[in-house]
Structure formats: C-alpha cells, structure tokens
Amino acid sequence: MNSYVQDVIEQIAAANPGEPEFLQAVTEAYGCLGPVLERHPEYRDGKLLQRMAEPERVIMFRVPWVDDAGEVQINRGIRVQMNSAIGPYKGGLRFHPTVRLGLLKFLAFEQVFKNALTTLPMGGGKGGSDFDPKGKSDAEVRRFCQSFMTGLYRHIGQFTDVPAGDIGVGSREIGYLFGQYKRITNEFSGVLTGKGYDWGGSLIRPEATGYGAVYFADEMLATRGDSIAGKTCLVSGSGNVAQYTVEKLIDEGALPVTLSDSSGFIHDPAGIDREKLEWVKELKNVRRGRIREYAERFPGVTYAPAEAGEHNPLWEVPADCAFPSATQNEISATDAKSLLGNEVTAVVEGANMPTTPEGVELFLTAGILYAPGKAANAGGVAVSGLEMAQDSERMHWARRVVDEQLRSIMKSVHEQVSTAAEEYGRAGNYVAGANIAGFCRVAEAMLAEGVE
Ligand code: NDP
C-alpha cells in the first residue's frame, strides 16, 4: 500500500478507536486509491481521504418507549450524515442489538461510494438503533418507531436526508416511521423510501436489492461468456435481500439451494422454487418465524444450527455461485477456502461487507468473479432514488419502467467499475474498480464545492 495512504489510515485509526468495522471499510477502500492519488495530486492537497472519513454530522438521541407490560425502555438512536457532496444524505436505518456508532459509520462510509456508483444525485448516510424488533409485539414496534422518529424528524427531510430500511427495518417499520413524521410535521413528502405503494412508494423497491444483485451477476458472468441459468446458488439470510435474490434466481433459471437466519441454515438440494419461496415470505414477513421451520415443512431438506467461531457450514455446500445476503463479515477466510475448494465461479455480495479482508484477498488471488457489496447491492438505493423522483413528480411509474431502469443502472454500475479498474491497470478487480469510481465522483464534487 502507498505510504501516504498508509499514514492516513493510521491517523483515522487513532482518531476512531473501538470502531473495527469502520476501519475495515476505510482500509479496504483507501487501499485501492494509491494510483489515483498519484495521478490526481489535487485529491491529496484537498485532504479528501481525511475529509471523506469524517462524517459531516452525527446525531445521537434517546429513544424512550413503553413496553406491553407498562415498563419504560430506553434505546439509543443514531443518524450518521456522512457526505452530501452529490445529493441529500441517503441510506437505511438498521434496528439490531449490535448497532453502535462505529458500525453505522462503516455502513455510511460504504453508502457514499455505492450511491455515487448509481449515477443518481444521492449523498450517503446511515442510521438506526440497538432496538431489537425480534420478539416484540406490533404495538411495541409501533411505539418504538414513533419515539425514534420524534427524536429524528428535525434532522431529516426530502431535500436533506432520506432514510430507508435495512436489517430489522422493513415495510412495517417504515410505515410507522412515516406516519409519525407526517403527524409531527403536517407534511406528506418523500422523506423516507421503501414506503408502501399506496402511500408514496415505488414498485420494485422491495425487490430491488436482490434483483439488482442477480442483474450484476449476469453482467459479470457475461464477461466470461457465461450466464446464471442452470447455476446452483448459495444464498444466506432470509430477509428482504435474500428473498428477492432467490426470486430473481428462479426467474433466470438458476437453482437456489440455501437460506439462513442467525439461528442456522437450511439446504434444499431440490432447489427453492416459487411455491417454497412464497411460504418463506409468509414465514418471515408475516409470521416472523425461524428458517428451521422450512426443514420441518418440506421433505429432503436439512437444517444445521449456527456454529460459533470462524466457520459457517452454509459455505461448505458445493455450488457455482454465492450470494451472501445476511450481514457483515459472514464469510471468513475459512469459509472463502471452502467456497474456492468447491470451485465457486462468482461471489456476489447482497449484504454490506459480508466478506472479511482475508476472504476478499483469497477471492481476488483466485481470480474468481467477486463483486463487493458497494457495487452488487446498489440496486436497492438506486430504486430508492427512483422512488424519490416519483415522489417529487407526484407520479407512479409502471413496474416494467422501474425494473428496466434498475437493470440499466446495474449495467452502468458494472461498466463504471470495470472501466475504472482497467484505467488503473486492475482489469477484472471489481473491488478496486468500485472504490476508484465511487471515490472519484465524490472527490470531484467536493473539490468543486470548496473546503466545506
Ligand atoms: P433483513 O432484516 O430483512 O434480513 C436480515 C437477514 O440476515 C435475516 O435473515 C437475519 O436473521 C440475518 N442476520 C442479520 N444479522 C445477522 C447476524 N448477525 N448473523 C447471522 N444472520 C444475521 O435485512 P436485509 O435483507 O434488508 O439486509 C441484509 C443485508 O443486506 C445487510 O447487510 C444490509 O445492510 C444489506 N443491504 C440491504 C439493502 C436493502 O434494500 N434492504 C440494500 C443494500 C444492502 P435473523 O432474523 O435471525 O436476525
């Protein structure tokens, strides 16, 4: 790594102790930028690496609410407004017990690059709470969401910061958050994306991240004269991204064979078909059950509980392609070796930073098609951008129109990433390409806007 970049990363590490995921994301991104800084000394003079690692603003607030037993509960709310050089802050809200400032800074940092790759005018942000919706009643989730929005509403707005969903924040939570924003501000605006169709949402937004990841896989495989049809695919997670990844894989004639949650994973060698997928959607989105029940419902399926440590047996299942779609650092070096040992052709990240740095290195060295989340899962925020456009127009676009735009945006993300990698002598390296292309777009805007 270039010594200037190394020095900057050390400064960032010293200034942000106890934030390992944030440092991991910064190290991965900046580690690719040495040749860019040599070609563009103005980025170095403008201290763009340092500026981009410092959030423009962080809001942290108390979220008090009352549970069904009448007891007062307190959670912490956070919104990281990372970078607004190319548009309003944009990025999801995560409700999960592991949420801390450093975790959200990593997600917000990734979001800045990702949003730039979509070519749409969106800056980057991320937020959330250590609240765990799992096991809570609807009424508890509603009271929590209302209190969360009461703390957040004054800091967001359709031209300022437009949050969306992420882990633990689906259409139910977006509904409660939107209702509270509207009640407090007396304004019906596109302040959140991921809204229901009848109240300002976009068709294809729920599907967008999963569909987009499969479209990105299509583009990558096409560079080797191959396609996703007929490929056996591993998918982790069983939430929004995983469900619609499976749906698009089925549409395209692939064979998805796994799903998981934090308790364990199922392997269905016959493949998850449309009927089984509808059952999973009902299980996860309506009944809020566990994936273990899939093995009890369908014959020939095995279930393995999650194991502690550096090893997830899901990645030992032989397959052609892998779509990690659960959470960060879910593919360790051991898991990467299992995948490579089974001659995986492509790893396409639906989740954010699901592969550890050691795992990434192994994929890059092996020369497989490896798409980092900031490129492969950009479809979700891209359709959020299209939802913002529809809200501004007071119009709904047809399903076909949104899907075509999503496909064309994923194609354009692939082109930009490939071109940037080639331009800097790293052809085929999607990690380098995504970081370089995303960084340059934001860096140019920041320079044009002065030192702010
Ligand atoms: P959901 O909450 O809908 O689903 C998350 C899934 O991952 C669940 O099956 C959950 O299991 C599992 N999971 C979560 N945390 C862990 C953990 N620590 N260990 C093991 N499994 C875990 O979230 P999404 O599908 O929306 O998000 C999944 C990933 O995709 C995240 O990395 C998110 O940042 C990323 N992403 C999401 C986008 C979107 O549009 N929703 C856009 C771009 C990226 P359990 O129920 O047991 O917790």
Short mmCIF file of C-alpha atoms and ligand atoms in Angstrom, two decimals:
data_model
loop_
_atom_site.label_atom_id
_atom_site.label_comp_id
_atom_site.label_asym_id
_atom_site.label_seq_id
_atom_site.Cartn_x
_atom_site.Cartn_y
_atom_site.Cartn_z
CA MET A 1 0.00 0.00 0.00
CA ASN A 2 1.15 3.54 -0.85
CA SER A 3 2.87 5.09 2.22
CA TYR A 4 0.77 8.27 2.15
CA VAL A 5 -2.41 6.18 2.20
CA GLN A 6 -0.96 4.04 4.98
CA ASP A 7 -0.26 7.18 7.06
CA VAL A 8 -3.78 8.48 6.52
CA ILE A 9 -5.29 5.15 7.59
CA GLU A 10 -3.16 5.21 10.74
CA GLN A 11 -4.42 8.72 11.55
CA ILE A 12 -8.00 7.58 11.02
CA ALA A 13 -7.42 4.52 13.24
CA ALA A 14 -6.04 6.72 16.03
CA ALA A 15 -8.97 9.15 15.76
CA ASN A 16 -11.65 6.41 15.77
CA PRO A 17 -10.72 3.83 18.41
CA GLY A 18 -13.05 0.89 19.04
CA GLU A 19 -14.64 1.05 15.58
CA PRO A 20 -13.25 -2.07 13.84
CA GLU A 21 -15.85 -2.31 11.06
CA PHE A 22 -15.41 1.35 10.16
CA LEU A 23 -11.65 0.93 9.97
CA GLN A 24 -12.06 -2.26 7.93
CA ALA A 25 -14.22 -0.41 5.39
CA VAL A 26 -11.84 2.57 5.20
CA THR A 27 -8.78 0.32 4.83
CA GLU A 28 -10.39 -1.68 2.02
CA ALA A 29 -11.50 1.42 0.11
CA TYR A 30 -8.42 3.59 0.59
CA GLY A 31 -6.08 0.63 0.00
CA CYS A 32 -7.17 0.79 -3.66
CA LEU A 33 -6.57 4.52 -4.12
CA GLY A 34 -2.76 4.89 -4.18
CA PRO A 35 -2.52 5.12 -8.01
CA VAL A 36 -5.47 7.54 -8.10
CA LEU A 37 -3.72 9.94 -5.71
CA GLU A 38 -0.55 9.76 -7.81
CA ARG A 39 -2.50 10.74 -10.91
CA HIS A 40 -4.55 13.38 -9.04
CA PRO A 41 -2.35 15.27 -6.56
CA GLU A 42 -5.26 17.70 -6.07
CA TYR A 43 -7.10 14.97 -4.12
CA ARG A 44 -4.16 14.73 -1.76
CA ASP A 45 -3.79 18.51 -1.46
CA GLY A 46 -7.52 18.81 -0.76
CA LYS A 47 -7.14 16.17 2.02
CA LEU A 48 -10.04 14.27 0.51
CA LEU A 49 -9.21 10.97 2.18
CA GLN A 50 -9.27 12.62 5.58
CA ARG A 51 -12.42 14.63 4.83
CA MET A 52 -14.36 11.66 3.49
CA ALA A 53 -13.65 9.61 6.62
CA GLU A 54 -15.12 12.28 8.88
CA PRO A 55 -18.95 12.37 8.96
CA GLU A 56 -20.40 15.78 8.15
CA ARG A 57 -22.66 15.33 11.17
CA VAL A 58 -23.66 12.65 13.69
CA ILE A 59 -26.94 12.84 15.58
CA MET A 60 -27.37 10.69 18.67
CA PHE A 61 -30.56 10.69 20.69
CA ARG A 62 -32.50 8.94 23.43
CA VAL A 63 -35.43 6.74 22.36
CA PRO A 64 -37.70 6.08 25.35
CA TRP A 65 -40.79 3.88 24.88
CA VAL A 66 -43.17 1.81 26.96
CA ASP A 67 -43.40 -1.99 26.51
CA ASP A 68 -46.59 -4.07 26.71
CA ALA A 69 -46.02 -4.70 30.42
CA GLY A 70 -46.07 -0.93 31.03
CA GLU A 71 -42.33 -0.76 31.73
CA VAL A 72 -40.25 2.13 30.37
CA GLN A 73 -37.49 1.03 27.97
CA ILE A 74 -34.65 3.15 26.63
CA ASN A 75 -32.73 2.64 23.39
CA ARG A 76 -30.23 4.80 21.55
CA GLY A 77 -30.95 6.33 18.16
CA ILE A 78 -28.17 7.41 15.80
CA ARG A 79 -28.02 9.00 12.36
CA VAL A 80 -24.67 9.41 10.61
CA GLN A 81 -24.87 12.09 7.90
CA MET A 82 -21.66 11.16 6.15
CA ASN A 83 -21.39 13.06 2.89
CA SER A 84 -23.73 15.36 0.95
CA ALA A 85 -21.39 16.37 -1.91
CA ILE A 86 -23.54 14.85 -4.65
CA GLY A 87 -27.01 14.93 -3.09
CA PRO A 88 -29.05 14.67 0.11
CA TYR A 89 -27.85 12.08 2.62
CA LYS A 90 -29.36 8.73 1.69
CA GLY A 91 -29.09 5.35 3.38
CA GLY A 92 -31.01 2.91 5.53
CA LEU A 93 -31.91 2.55 9.18
CA ARG A 94 -30.85 -0.63 10.98
CA PHE A 95 -32.61 -1.88 14.13
CA HIS A 96 -30.42 -4.60 15.66
CA PRO A 97 -28.84 -5.12 19.11
CA THR A 98 -25.33 -4.86 17.59
CA VAL A 99 -25.90 -1.29 16.35
CA ARG A 100 -23.18 1.09 17.58
CA LEU A 101 -21.78 4.35 16.21
CA GLY A 102 -18.77 2.59 14.60
CA LEU A 103 -20.99 0.05 12.81
CA LEU A 104 -23.15 2.83 11.36
CA LYS A 105 -20.08 4.83 10.33
CA PHE A 106 -18.88 1.81 8.33
CA LEU A 107 -22.27 1.48 6.64
CA ALA A 108 -22.50 5.23 5.97
CA PHE A 109 -18.97 5.29 4.52
CA GLU A 110 -19.81 2.38 2.16
CA GLN A 111 -23.06 4.10 1.23
CA VAL A 112 -21.25 7.21 -0.03
CA PHE A 113 -19.30 5.16 -2.59
CA LYS A 114 -22.30 3.00 -3.52
CA ASN A 115 -24.63 5.92 -4.06
CA ALA A 116 -22.04 7.59 -6.27
CA LEU A 117 -21.88 4.44 -8.44
CA THR A 118 -25.63 4.56 -9.11
CA THR A 119 -25.02 7.86 -11.01
CA LEU A 120 -28.07 9.31 -9.20
CA PRO A 121 -27.80 12.51 -7.08
CA MET A 122 -27.60 10.95 -3.61
CA GLY A 123 -25.12 11.56 -0.81
CA GLY A 124 -24.52 8.94 1.89
CA GLY A 125 -25.81 8.34 5.39
CA LYS A 126 -26.90 5.55 7.69
CA GLY A 127 -28.71 5.29 10.97
CA GLY A 128 -30.51 3.04 13.37
CA SER A 129 -30.83 1.83 16.90
CA ASP A 130 -29.79 -1.00 19.21
CA PHE A 131 -33.53 -1.83 19.48
CA ASP A 132 -34.31 -5.46 18.54
CA PRO A 133 -37.69 -5.86 16.82
CA LYS A 134 -37.41 -9.65 17.16
CA GLY A 135 -39.90 -10.99 19.71
CA LYS A 136 -41.62 -7.59 20.13
CA SER A 137 -45.34 -7.15 19.57
CA ASP A 138 -46.60 -4.92 16.75
CA ALA A 139 -47.69 -2.36 19.31
CA GLU A 140 -44.21 -2.27 20.87
CA VAL A 141 -42.55 -1.86 17.47
CA ARG A 142 -45.01 0.95 16.68
CA ARG A 143 -44.36 2.80 19.92
CA PHE A 144 -40.62 2.44 19.45
CA CYS A 145 -40.76 3.71 15.85
CA GLN A 146 -42.88 6.71 16.88
CA SER A 147 -40.41 7.65 19.60
CA PHE A 148 -37.45 7.12 17.25
CA MET A 149 -38.98 9.47 14.66
CA THR A 150 -39.83 12.04 17.34
CA GLY A 151 -36.09 12.21 18.01
CA LEU A 152 -35.03 12.18 14.36
CA TYR A 153 -37.61 14.21 12.40
CA ARG A 154 -35.99 17.64 12.82
CA HIS A 155 -32.75 16.40 11.22
CA ILE A 156 -34.18 14.81 8.05
CA GLY A 157 -36.31 15.91 5.10
CA GLN A 158 -36.84 15.24 1.40
CA PHE A 159 -34.03 17.68 0.45
CA THR A 160 -31.79 16.98 3.47
CA ASP A 161 -31.66 13.32 4.44
CA VAL A 162 -33.88 10.50 3.22
CA PRO A 163 -33.61 7.29 5.30
CA ALA A 164 -34.83 3.83 4.17
CA GLY A 165 -34.86 0.27 5.55
CA ASP A 166 -32.04 -2.13 6.41
CA ILE A 167 -31.71 -5.05 8.83
CA GLY A 168 -34.75 -5.07 11.14
CA VAL A 169 -36.44 -2.21 9.28
CA GLY A 170 -38.92 -3.41 6.68
CA SER A 171 -42.23 -2.10 5.35
CA ARG A 172 -43.92 -2.32 8.76
CA GLU A 173 -41.29 -0.13 10.45
CA ILE A 174 -41.13 2.33 7.52
CA GLY A 175 -44.92 2.70 7.81
CA TYR A 176 -44.82 3.58 11.49
CA LEU A 177 -41.86 5.95 11.00
CA PHE A 178 -43.53 7.70 8.05
CA GLY A 179 -46.84 8.04 9.91
CA GLN A 180 -45.10 9.74 12.83
CA TYR A 181 -43.08 12.09 10.57
CA LYS A 182 -46.29 13.14 8.84
CA ARG A 183 -48.10 13.66 12.13
CA ILE A 184 -45.36 15.86 13.59
CA THR A 185 -44.56 17.94 10.50
CA ASN A 186 -48.01 18.08 8.90
CA GLU A 187 -46.31 17.28 5.61
CA PHE A 188 -46.68 14.38 3.16
CA SER A 189 -43.31 14.20 1.44
CA GLY A 190 -40.73 11.72 0.18
CA VAL A 191 -38.80 11.83 3.46
CA LEU A 192 -38.41 8.03 3.58
CA THR A 193 -38.09 5.43 0.85
CA GLY A 194 -39.35 1.86 0.97
CA LYS A 195 -42.88 3.20 1.53
CA GLY A 196 -45.96 1.15 0.60
CA TYR A 197 -47.17 1.63 -2.97
CA ASP A 198 -50.40 3.34 -1.90
CA TRP A 199 -48.63 5.93 0.20
CA GLY A 200 -45.78 7.15 -2.00
CA GLY A 201 -43.72 4.01 -2.54
CA SER A 202 -42.26 2.65 -5.76
CA LEU A 203 -42.97 -0.64 -7.44
CA ILE A 204 -39.88 -2.89 -7.39
CA ARG A 205 -38.37 -1.17 -4.30
CA PRO A 206 -38.81 -4.27 -2.09
CA GLU A 207 -37.32 -6.43 -4.85
CA ALA A 208 -34.57 -4.01 -5.90
CA THR A 209 -31.53 -5.08 -3.88
CA GLY A 210 -31.96 -8.80 -4.57
CA TYR A 211 -32.93 -8.35 -8.22
CA GLY A 212 -30.07 -5.91 -8.70
CA ALA A 213 -27.53 -8.36 -7.27
CA VAL A 214 -28.63 -11.00 -9.77
CA TYR A 215 -28.51 -8.45 -12.63
CA PHE A 216 -24.97 -7.60 -11.55
CA ALA A 217 -24.09 -11.31 -11.54
CA ASP A 218 -25.47 -11.55 -15.11
CA GLU A 219 -23.18 -8.72 -16.21
CA MET A 220 -20.12 -10.30 -14.59
CA LEU A 221 -20.78 -13.78 -15.93
CA ALA A 222 -21.36 -12.36 -19.42
CA THR A 223 -17.74 -11.09 -19.44
CA ARG A 224 -16.74 -14.78 -19.41
CA GLY A 225 -19.36 -15.84 -21.95
CA ASP A 226 -21.39 -17.44 -19.17
CA SER A 227 -24.81 -16.85 -17.58
CA ILE A 228 -26.61 -17.55 -14.30
CA ALA A 229 -29.06 -20.03 -15.89
CA GLY A 230 -28.55 -23.54 -14.56
CA LYS A 231 -26.17 -22.44 -11.78
CA THR A 232 -26.52 -23.86 -8.27
CA CYS A 233 -26.51 -20.87 -5.90
CA LEU A 234 -25.98 -20.39 -2.17
CA VAL A 235 -27.95 -17.56 -0.57
CA SER A 236 -27.52 -16.58 3.10
CA GLY A 237 -30.08 -14.66 5.15
CA SER A 238 -33.82 -14.95 4.68
CA GLY A 239 -34.85 -11.31 4.89
CA ASN A 240 -35.56 -8.75 2.20
CA VAL A 241 -32.37 -9.11 0.17
CA ALA A 242 -32.23 -12.92 0.37
CA GLN A 243 -35.90 -13.40 -0.59
CA TYR A 244 -35.70 -11.32 -3.76
CA THR A 245 -32.30 -12.70 -4.72
CA VAL A 246 -33.90 -16.15 -4.65
CA GLU A 247 -36.90 -14.87 -6.63
CA LYS A 248 -34.75 -13.47 -9.43
CA LEU A 249 -32.51 -16.55 -9.46
CA ILE A 250 -35.64 -18.68 -10.01
CA ASP A 251 -36.80 -16.27 -12.78
CA GLU A 252 -33.47 -16.68 -14.53
CA GLY A 253 -33.39 -20.48 -14.36
CA ALA A 254 -30.79 -20.85 -11.57
CA LEU A 255 -31.14 -23.25 -8.62
CA PRO A 256 -31.01 -21.51 -5.20
CA VAL A 257 -30.45 -24.19 -2.53
CA THR A 258 -29.84 -22.45 0.82
CA LEU A 259 -31.28 -19.79 3.15
CA SER A 260 -30.36 -18.88 6.73
CA ASP A 261 -31.04 -16.72 9.74
CA SER A 262 -28.95 -16.03 12.81
CA SER A 263 -30.01 -19.40 14.30
CA GLY A 264 -28.94 -21.67 11.41
CA PHE A 265 -29.31 -22.55 7.73
CA ILE A 266 -31.37 -24.86 5.51
CA HIS A 267 -30.09 -26.81 2.50
CA ASP A 268 -32.69 -27.86 -0.05
CA PRO A 269 -30.86 -29.85 -2.77
CA ALA A 270 -34.03 -29.95 -4.94
CA GLY A 271 -33.97 -26.15 -5.02
CA ILE A 272 -36.15 -23.41 -3.54
CA ASP A 273 -38.97 -22.99 -6.06
CA ARG A 274 -41.66 -20.30 -6.29
CA GLU A 275 -44.08 -22.10 -4.03
CA LYS A 276 -41.47 -22.66 -1.32
CA LEU A 277 -40.34 -19.04 -1.63
CA GLU A 278 -43.89 -17.76 -1.10
CA TRP A 279 -44.00 -19.91 2.04
CA VAL A 280 -40.70 -18.35 3.23
CA LYS A 281 -42.07 -14.84 2.63
CA GLU A 282 -45.11 -15.64 4.74
CA LEU A 283 -42.92 -17.25 7.42
CA LYS A 284 -40.51 -14.32 7.65
CA ASN A 285 -42.63 -11.27 6.80
CA VAL A 286 -45.98 -12.20 8.36
CA ARG A 287 -45.49 -14.90 10.99
CA ARG A 288 -41.93 -13.73 11.77
CA GLY A 289 -40.82 -17.35 12.33
CA ARG A 290 -37.43 -19.06 12.06
CA ILE A 291 -35.90 -20.68 8.97
CA ARG A 292 -35.63 -24.01 10.82
CA GLU A 293 -39.36 -24.46 10.12
CA TYR A 294 -38.58 -24.79 6.37
CA ALA A 295 -36.88 -28.15 7.03
CA GLU A 296 -39.91 -29.30 9.02
CA ARG A 297 -42.30 -28.23 6.22
CA PHE A 298 -40.52 -29.58 3.09
CA PRO A 299 -39.10 -33.10 2.61
CA GLY A 300 -35.44 -33.73 1.72
CA VAL A 301 -34.22 -30.57 3.43
CA THR A 302 -31.50 -30.44 6.08
CA TYR A 303 -31.20 -27.83 8.83
CA ALA A 304 -27.96 -27.05 10.64
CA PRO A 305 -27.85 -24.72 13.65
CA ALA A 306 -25.39 -21.81 13.54
CA GLU A 307 -21.93 -22.55 14.93
CA ALA A 308 -19.84 -20.13 16.93
CA GLY A 309 -16.47 -19.06 15.56
CA GLU A 310 -14.74 -18.58 12.26
CA HIS A 311 -16.77 -21.01 10.26
CA ASN A 312 -20.22 -21.06 8.68
CA PRO A 313 -21.12 -24.52 7.29
CA LEU A 314 -23.51 -22.93 4.78
CA TRP A 315 -20.47 -22.00 2.65
CA GLU A 316 -19.36 -25.66 2.54
CA VAL A 317 -22.32 -26.63 0.36
CA PRO A 318 -20.98 -27.21 -3.18
CA ALA A 319 -22.26 -24.53 -5.59
CA ASP A 320 -21.38 -22.40 -8.61
CA CYS A 321 -22.30 -19.00 -7.16
CA ALA A 322 -22.70 -17.48 -3.71
CA PHE A 323 -24.91 -14.53 -2.73
CA PRO A 324 -24.15 -13.59 0.91
CA SER A 325 -27.24 -11.58 1.89
CA ALA A 326 -27.34 -11.54 5.71
CA THR A 327 -24.75 -9.37 7.45
CA GLN A 328 -21.16 -8.10 7.67
CA ASN A 329 -18.19 -10.48 7.99
CA GLU A 330 -20.27 -13.62 7.43
CA ILE A 331 -17.62 -15.15 5.09
CA SER A 332 -14.34 -15.74 6.94
CA ALA A 333 -11.07 -16.91 5.37
CA THR A 334 -12.08 -20.49 6.27
CA ASP A 335 -15.42 -20.04 4.52
CA ALA A 336 -13.74 -18.47 1.47
CA LYS A 337 -11.45 -21.51 1.27
CA SER A 338 -14.49 -23.83 1.41
CA LEU A 339 -16.14 -21.93 -1.45
CA LEU A 340 -12.97 -21.93 -3.54
CA GLY A 341 -12.37 -25.61 -2.75
CA ASN A 342 -15.77 -26.31 -4.31
CA GLU A 343 -14.77 -24.23 -7.36
CA VAL A 344 -17.23 -21.40 -6.92
CA THR A 345 -17.35 -19.19 -10.03
CA ALA A 346 -18.85 -16.00 -8.62
CA VAL A 347 -19.41 -14.39 -5.21
CA VAL A 348 -21.91 -11.53 -5.37
CA GLU A 349 -22.48 -9.54 -2.19
CA GLY A 350 -26.10 -8.65 -1.46
CA ALA A 351 -25.12 -7.74 2.12
CA ASN A 352 -22.75 -4.94 3.06
CA MET A 353 -19.13 -6.10 3.61
CA PRO A 354 -20.09 -9.76 4.21
CA THR A 355 -16.56 -10.98 3.43
CA THR A 356 -13.64 -10.43 5.81
CA PRO A 357 -10.49 -8.79 4.36
CA GLU A 358 -8.70 -12.18 4.39
CA GLY A 359 -11.61 -13.73 2.48
CA VAL A 360 -11.57 -10.91 -0.08
CA GLU A 361 -7.84 -11.42 -0.63
CA LEU A 362 -8.40 -15.13 -1.28
CA PHE A 363 -11.16 -14.43 -3.84
CA LEU A 364 -9.04 -11.82 -5.63
CA THR A 365 -5.98 -14.08 -5.71
CA ALA A 366 -8.06 -16.97 -7.07
CA GLY A 367 -9.32 -14.69 -9.86
CA ILE A 368 -13.00 -15.64 -9.46
CA LEU A 369 -15.74 -13.12 -10.25
CA TYR A 370 -16.05 -11.29 -6.94
CA ALA A 371 -18.46 -8.35 -6.61
CA PRO A 372 -18.22 -6.22 -3.45
CA GLY A 373 -21.49 -5.06 -1.88
CA LYS A 374 -20.99 -1.42 -2.76
CA ALA A 375 -21.39 -2.39 -6.43
CA ALA A 376 -23.54 -5.54 -6.32
CA ASN A 377 -26.19 -4.33 -3.85
CA ALA A 378 -26.50 -0.78 -5.24
CA GLY A 379 -29.87 -1.69 -6.80
CA GLY A 380 -31.72 -1.06 -3.54
CA VAL A 381 -30.61 2.51 -3.12
CA ALA A 382 -30.91 3.07 -6.88
CA VAL A 383 -34.63 2.29 -6.77
CA SER A 384 -34.88 4.41 -3.63
CA GLY A 385 -33.53 7.22 -5.84
CA LEU A 386 -36.25 6.41 -8.37
CA GLU A 387 -38.83 6.47 -5.55
CA MET A 388 -37.62 9.99 -4.64
CA ALA A 389 -38.04 11.05 -8.28
CA GLN A 390 -41.60 9.65 -8.38
CA ASP A 391 -42.46 11.37 -5.08
CA SER A 392 -41.24 14.70 -6.47
CA GLU A 393 -43.30 14.22 -9.64
CA ARG A 394 -46.36 13.02 -7.67
CA MET A 395 -46.43 10.08 -10.08
CA HIS A 396 -46.15 6.30 -10.05
CA TRP A 397 -44.09 4.60 -12.70
CA ALA A 398 -45.10 1.20 -14.10
CA ARG A 399 -43.39 -1.94 -12.82
CA ARG A 400 -41.75 -2.55 -16.19
CA VAL A 401 -40.35 1.01 -16.31
CA VAL A 402 -38.76 0.76 -12.84
CA ASP A 403 -37.38 -2.72 -13.49
CA GLU A 404 -35.85 -1.61 -16.81
CA GLN A 405 -34.23 1.37 -15.09
CA LEU A 406 -32.90 -0.90 -12.34
CA ARG A 407 -31.41 -3.24 -14.91
CA SER A 408 -29.87 -0.37 -16.82
CA ILE A 409 -28.42 1.18 -13.62
CA MET A 410 -26.83 -2.17 -12.64
CA LYS A 411 -25.36 -2.42 -16.13
CA SER A 412 -23.97 1.09 -15.76
CA VAL A 413 -22.53 0.30 -12.30
CA HIS A 414 -20.80 -2.72 -13.84
CA GLU A 415 -19.44 -0.62 -16.72
CA GLN A 416 -18.11 2.15 -14.48
CA VAL A 417 -16.49 -0.32 -12.11
CA SER A 418 -14.90 -2.32 -14.96
CA THR A 419 -13.67 0.80 -16.75
CA ALA A 420 -12.14 2.31 -13.61
CA ALA A 421 -10.36 -0.97 -12.83
CA GLU A 422 -8.95 -1.16 -16.37
CA GLU A 423 -7.92 2.50 -16.36
CA TYR A 424 -5.75 1.87 -13.33
CA GLY A 425 -4.28 -1.44 -14.53
CA ARG A 426 -6.51 -3.66 -12.33
CA ALA A 427 -8.78 -5.19 -15.00
CA GLY A 428 -11.29 -7.65 -13.56
CA ASN A 429 -10.78 -6.40 -9.99
CA TYR A 430 -14.25 -5.18 -9.01
CA VAL A 431 -13.06 -4.11 -5.54
CA ALA A 432 -10.51 -1.68 -6.97
CA GLY A 433 -12.93 -0.54 -9.68
CA ALA A 434 -15.82 0.18 -7.29
CA ASN A 435 -13.65 2.09 -4.85
CA ILE A 436 -11.91 4.13 -7.52
CA ALA A 437 -15.06 5.01 -9.50
CA GLY A 438 -17.10 5.85 -6.38
CA PHE A 439 -14.31 7.89 -4.81
CA CYS A 440 -13.54 9.94 -7.93
CA ARG A 441 -17.16 11.02 -8.44
CA VAL A 442 -17.49 12.26 -4.85
CA ALA A 443 -13.96 13.75 -4.80
CA GLU A 444 -14.64 15.89 -7.89
CA ALA A 445 -17.84 17.25 -6.33
CA MET A 446 -16.10 18.00 -3.03
CA LEU A 447 -13.32 19.90 -4.78
CA ALA A 448 -15.85 21.89 -6.80
CA GLU A 449 -17.76 22.81 -3.64
CA GLY A 450 -14.71 24.17 -1.80
CA VAL A 451 -13.48 23.27 1.64
CA GLU A 452 -16.70 22.54 3.48
P1 NDP B 1 -33.47 -8.20 6.96
O1 NDP B 1 -33.58 -7.73 8.34
O2 NDP B 1 -34.66 -8.22 6.08
O3 NDP B 1 -32.82 -9.66 6.93
C1 NDP B 1 -31.58 -9.90 7.52
C2 NDP B 1 -31.30 -11.39 7.47
O4 NDP B 1 -29.95 -11.62 7.87
C3 NDP B 1 -32.17 -12.20 8.43
O5 NDP B 1 -32.36 -13.48 7.93
C4 NDP B 1 -31.31 -12.22 9.70
O6 NDP B 1 -31.57 -13.31 10.57
C5 NDP B 1 -29.92 -12.35 9.10
N1 NDP B 1 -28.94 -11.74 10.01
C6 NDP B 1 -28.93 -10.46 10.47
N2 NDP B 1 -27.93 -10.26 11.32
C7 NDP B 1 -27.30 -11.46 11.43
C8 NDP B 1 -26.18 -11.90 12.16
N3 NDP B 1 -25.50 -11.06 12.96
N4 NDP B 1 -25.79 -13.19 12.00
C9 NDP B 1 -26.48 -14.04 11.18
N5 NDP B 1 -27.55 -13.67 10.47
C10 NDP B 1 -27.95 -12.40 10.59
O7 NDP B 1 -32.30 -7.30 6.30
P2 NDP B 1 -31.98 -7.04 4.76
O8 NDP B 1 -32.27 -8.24 3.96
O9 NDP B 1 -32.60 -5.74 4.38
O10 NDP B 1 -30.39 -6.79 4.82
C11 NDP B 1 -29.44 -7.85 4.67
C12 NDP B 1 -28.09 -7.26 4.28
O11 NDP B 1 -28.22 -6.53 3.04
C13 NDP B 1 -27.50 -6.25 5.28
O12 NDP B 1 -26.09 -6.34 5.23
C14 NDP B 1 -27.92 -4.90 4.69
O13 NDP B 1 -27.09 -3.85 5.11
C15 NDP B 1 -27.75 -5.20 3.21
N6 NDP B 1 -28.47 -4.32 2.29
C16 NDP B 1 -29.84 -4.18 2.38
C17 NDP B 1 -30.50 -3.38 1.47
C18 NDP B 1 -31.98 -3.29 1.43
O14 NDP B 1 -32.50 -2.69 0.48
N7 NDP B 1 -32.70 -3.85 2.39
C19 NDP B 1 -29.76 -2.57 0.47
C20 NDP B 1 -28.34 -2.87 0.41
C21 NDP B 1 -27.73 -3.69 1.33
P3 NDP B 1 -32.32 -13.03 11.97
O15 NDP B 1 -33.74 -12.76 11.60
O16 NDP B 1 -32.12 -14.28 12.77
O17 NDP B 1 -31.64 -11.84 12.59
#
